[in-house]
Amino acid sequence: MSRFAAIKSEKAKPAPPAAPAGDPSEAPTASAKAPARIGKKAVSGYFSPEMSRGLHLLALEQGTSLQALMGEAFDDLMRKYGKHPFGER
């Protein structure tokens, strides 16, 4: 069977019955956002494994998160170019 046929047959299967609304056993969906992410956008880039490792080690040494380090770096970059940092990350 080709992979396209497998995908097609998978789509043809009936969906499992949905749990009743308000069921506490219902798990959050993958599209649900964490409260800390509401109203925010992701900013990312691709860097060498050495850069990634170095940033993660620095975050560990400083006892902070990679996101906090990136926010600090972006604030410094904004100041360098005469822009006001945006504050809350």
mmCIF file of C-alpha atoms in Angstrom:
data_model
loop_
_atom_site.group_PDB
_atom_site.id
_atom_site.type_symbol
_atom_site.label_atom_id
_atom_site.label_comp_id
_atom_site.label_asym_id
_atom_site.label_seq_id
_atom_site.Cartn_x
_atom_site.Cartn_y
_atom_site.Cartn_z
ATOM 1 C CA MET A 1 0.000 0.000 0.000
ATOM 2 C CA SER A 2 1.365 3.423 -0.895
ATOM 3 C CA ARG A 3 1.669 6.061 1.782
ATOM 4 C CA PHE A 4 -1.027 8.117 0.046
ATOM 5 C CA ALA A 5 -3.413 5.174 0.128
ATOM 6 C CA ALA A 6 -2.656 4.721 3.821
ATOM 7 C CA ILE A 7 -3.396 8.395 4.481
ATOM 8 C CA LYS A 8 -6.614 8.170 2.506
ATOM 9 C CA SER A 9 -7.759 5.064 4.367
ATOM 10 C CA GLU A 10 -6.879 6.743 7.682
ATOM 11 C CA LYS A 11 -9.081 9.714 6.756
ATOM 12 C CA ALA A 12 -11.920 7.378 5.815
ATOM 13 C CA LYS A 13 -12.073 5.897 9.339
ATOM 14 C CA PRO A 14 -14.899 7.271 11.458
ATOM 15 C CA ALA A 15 -13.852 9.643 14.220
ATOM 16 C CA PRO A 16 -14.058 8.303 17.772
ATOM 17 C CA PRO A 17 -17.036 9.568 19.757
ATOM 18 C CA ALA A 18 -16.361 12.881 21.445
ATOM 19 C CA ALA A 19 -16.396 13.109 25.227
ATOM 20 C CA PRO A 20 -19.328 15.057 26.682
ATOM 21 C CA ALA A 21 -18.681 18.742 27.304
ATOM 22 C CA GLY A 22 -17.271 19.443 30.740
ATOM 23 C CA ASP A 23 -15.798 15.953 31.117
ATOM 24 C CA PRO A 24 -12.753 16.380 33.412
ATOM 25 C CA SER A 25 -10.935 13.514 31.683
ATOM 26 C CA GLU A 26 -10.889 15.479 28.432
ATOM 27 C CA ALA A 27 -7.296 16.409 27.603
ATOM 28 C CA PRO A 28 -6.511 19.865 26.172
ATOM 29 C CA THR A 29 -6.106 19.958 22.424
ATOM 30 C CA ALA A 30 -2.771 20.573 20.746
ATOM 31 C CA SER A 31 -4.019 23.939 19.506
ATOM 32 C CA ALA A 32 -4.775 25.191 23.043
ATOM 33 C CA LYS A 33 -2.319 27.918 24.054
ATOM 34 C CA ALA A 34 -0.662 28.128 27.429
ATOM 35 C CA PRO A 35 -1.906 31.206 29.316
ATOM 36 C CA ALA A 36 1.596 32.735 29.206
ATOM 37 C CA ARG A 37 1.547 32.609 25.390
ATOM 38 C CA ILE A 38 -1.790 34.335 24.824
ATOM 39 C CA GLY A 39 -1.291 37.581 22.905
ATOM 40 C CA LYS A 40 2.333 36.790 22.045
ATOM 41 C CA LYS A 41 4.124 35.675 18.870
ATOM 42 C CA ALA A 42 7.056 33.321 18.481
ATOM 43 C CA VAL A 43 10.347 34.715 17.152
ATOM 44 C CA SER A 44 12.908 32.131 16.099
ATOM 45 C CA GLY A 45 15.990 31.533 14.013
ATOM 46 C CA TYR A 46 18.364 28.782 12.947
ATOM 47 C CA PHE A 47 21.825 28.738 14.485
ATOM 48 C CA SER A 48 24.756 26.356 14.673
ATOM 49 C CA PRO A 49 24.703 23.548 17.238
ATOM 50 C CA GLU A 50 27.610 25.279 18.997
ATOM 51 C CA MET A 51 25.635 28.522 19.357
ATOM 52 C CA SER A 52 22.609 26.636 20.669
ATOM 53 C CA ARG A 53 24.703 24.689 23.160
ATOM 54 C CA GLY A 54 26.469 27.847 24.316
ATOM 55 C CA LEU A 55 23.208 29.727 24.870
ATOM 56 C CA HIS A 56 21.683 26.830 26.794
ATOM 57 C CA LEU A 57 24.796 26.551 28.978
ATOM 58 C CA LEU A 58 24.745 30.305 29.660
ATOM 59 C CA ALA A 59 21.085 30.123 30.661
ATOM 60 C CA LEU A 60 21.882 27.237 33.004
ATOM 61 C CA GLU A 61 24.851 29.093 34.528
ATOM 62 C CA GLN A 62 22.751 32.224 35.043
ATOM 63 C CA GLY A 63 19.820 30.266 36.453
ATOM 64 C CA THR A 64 17.432 31.672 33.877
ATOM 65 C CA SER A 65 15.638 30.529 30.753
ATOM 66 C CA LEU A 66 16.784 30.725 27.164
ATOM 67 C CA GLN A 67 13.761 32.937 26.467
ATOM 68 C CA ALA A 68 14.822 35.398 29.183
ATOM 69 C CA LEU A 69 18.346 35.567 27.718
ATOM 70 C CA MET A 70 16.931 36.166 24.249
ATOM 71 C CA GLY A 71 14.671 38.925 25.587
ATOM 72 C CA GLU A 72 17.658 40.598 27.233
ATOM 73 C CA ALA A 73 19.628 40.366 23.980
ATOM 74 C CA PHE A 74 16.732 41.822 21.958
ATOM 75 C CA ASP A 75 16.397 44.701 24.433
ATOM 76 C CA ASP A 76 20.131 45.434 24.069
ATOM 77 C CA LEU A 77 19.803 45.307 20.273
ATOM 78 C CA MET A 78 16.879 47.746 20.301
ATOM 79 C CA ARG A 79 18.875 50.160 22.484
ATOM 80 C CA LYS A 80 21.905 49.835 20.190
ATOM 81 C CA TYR A 81 19.832 51.111 17.280
ATOM 82 C CA GLY A 82 18.173 53.884 19.278
ATOM 83 C CA LYS A 83 14.844 52.134 19.742
ATOM 84 C CA HIS A 84 12.962 51.745 22.983
ATOM 85 C CA PRO A 85 12.804 48.162 24.280
ATOM 86 C CA PHE A 86 9.293 46.756 24.371
ATOM 87 C CA GLY A 87 9.371 45.581 27.970
ATOM 88 C CA GLU A 88 7.351 42.508 28.880
ATOM 89 C CA ARG A 89 8.333 39.366 27.090
#
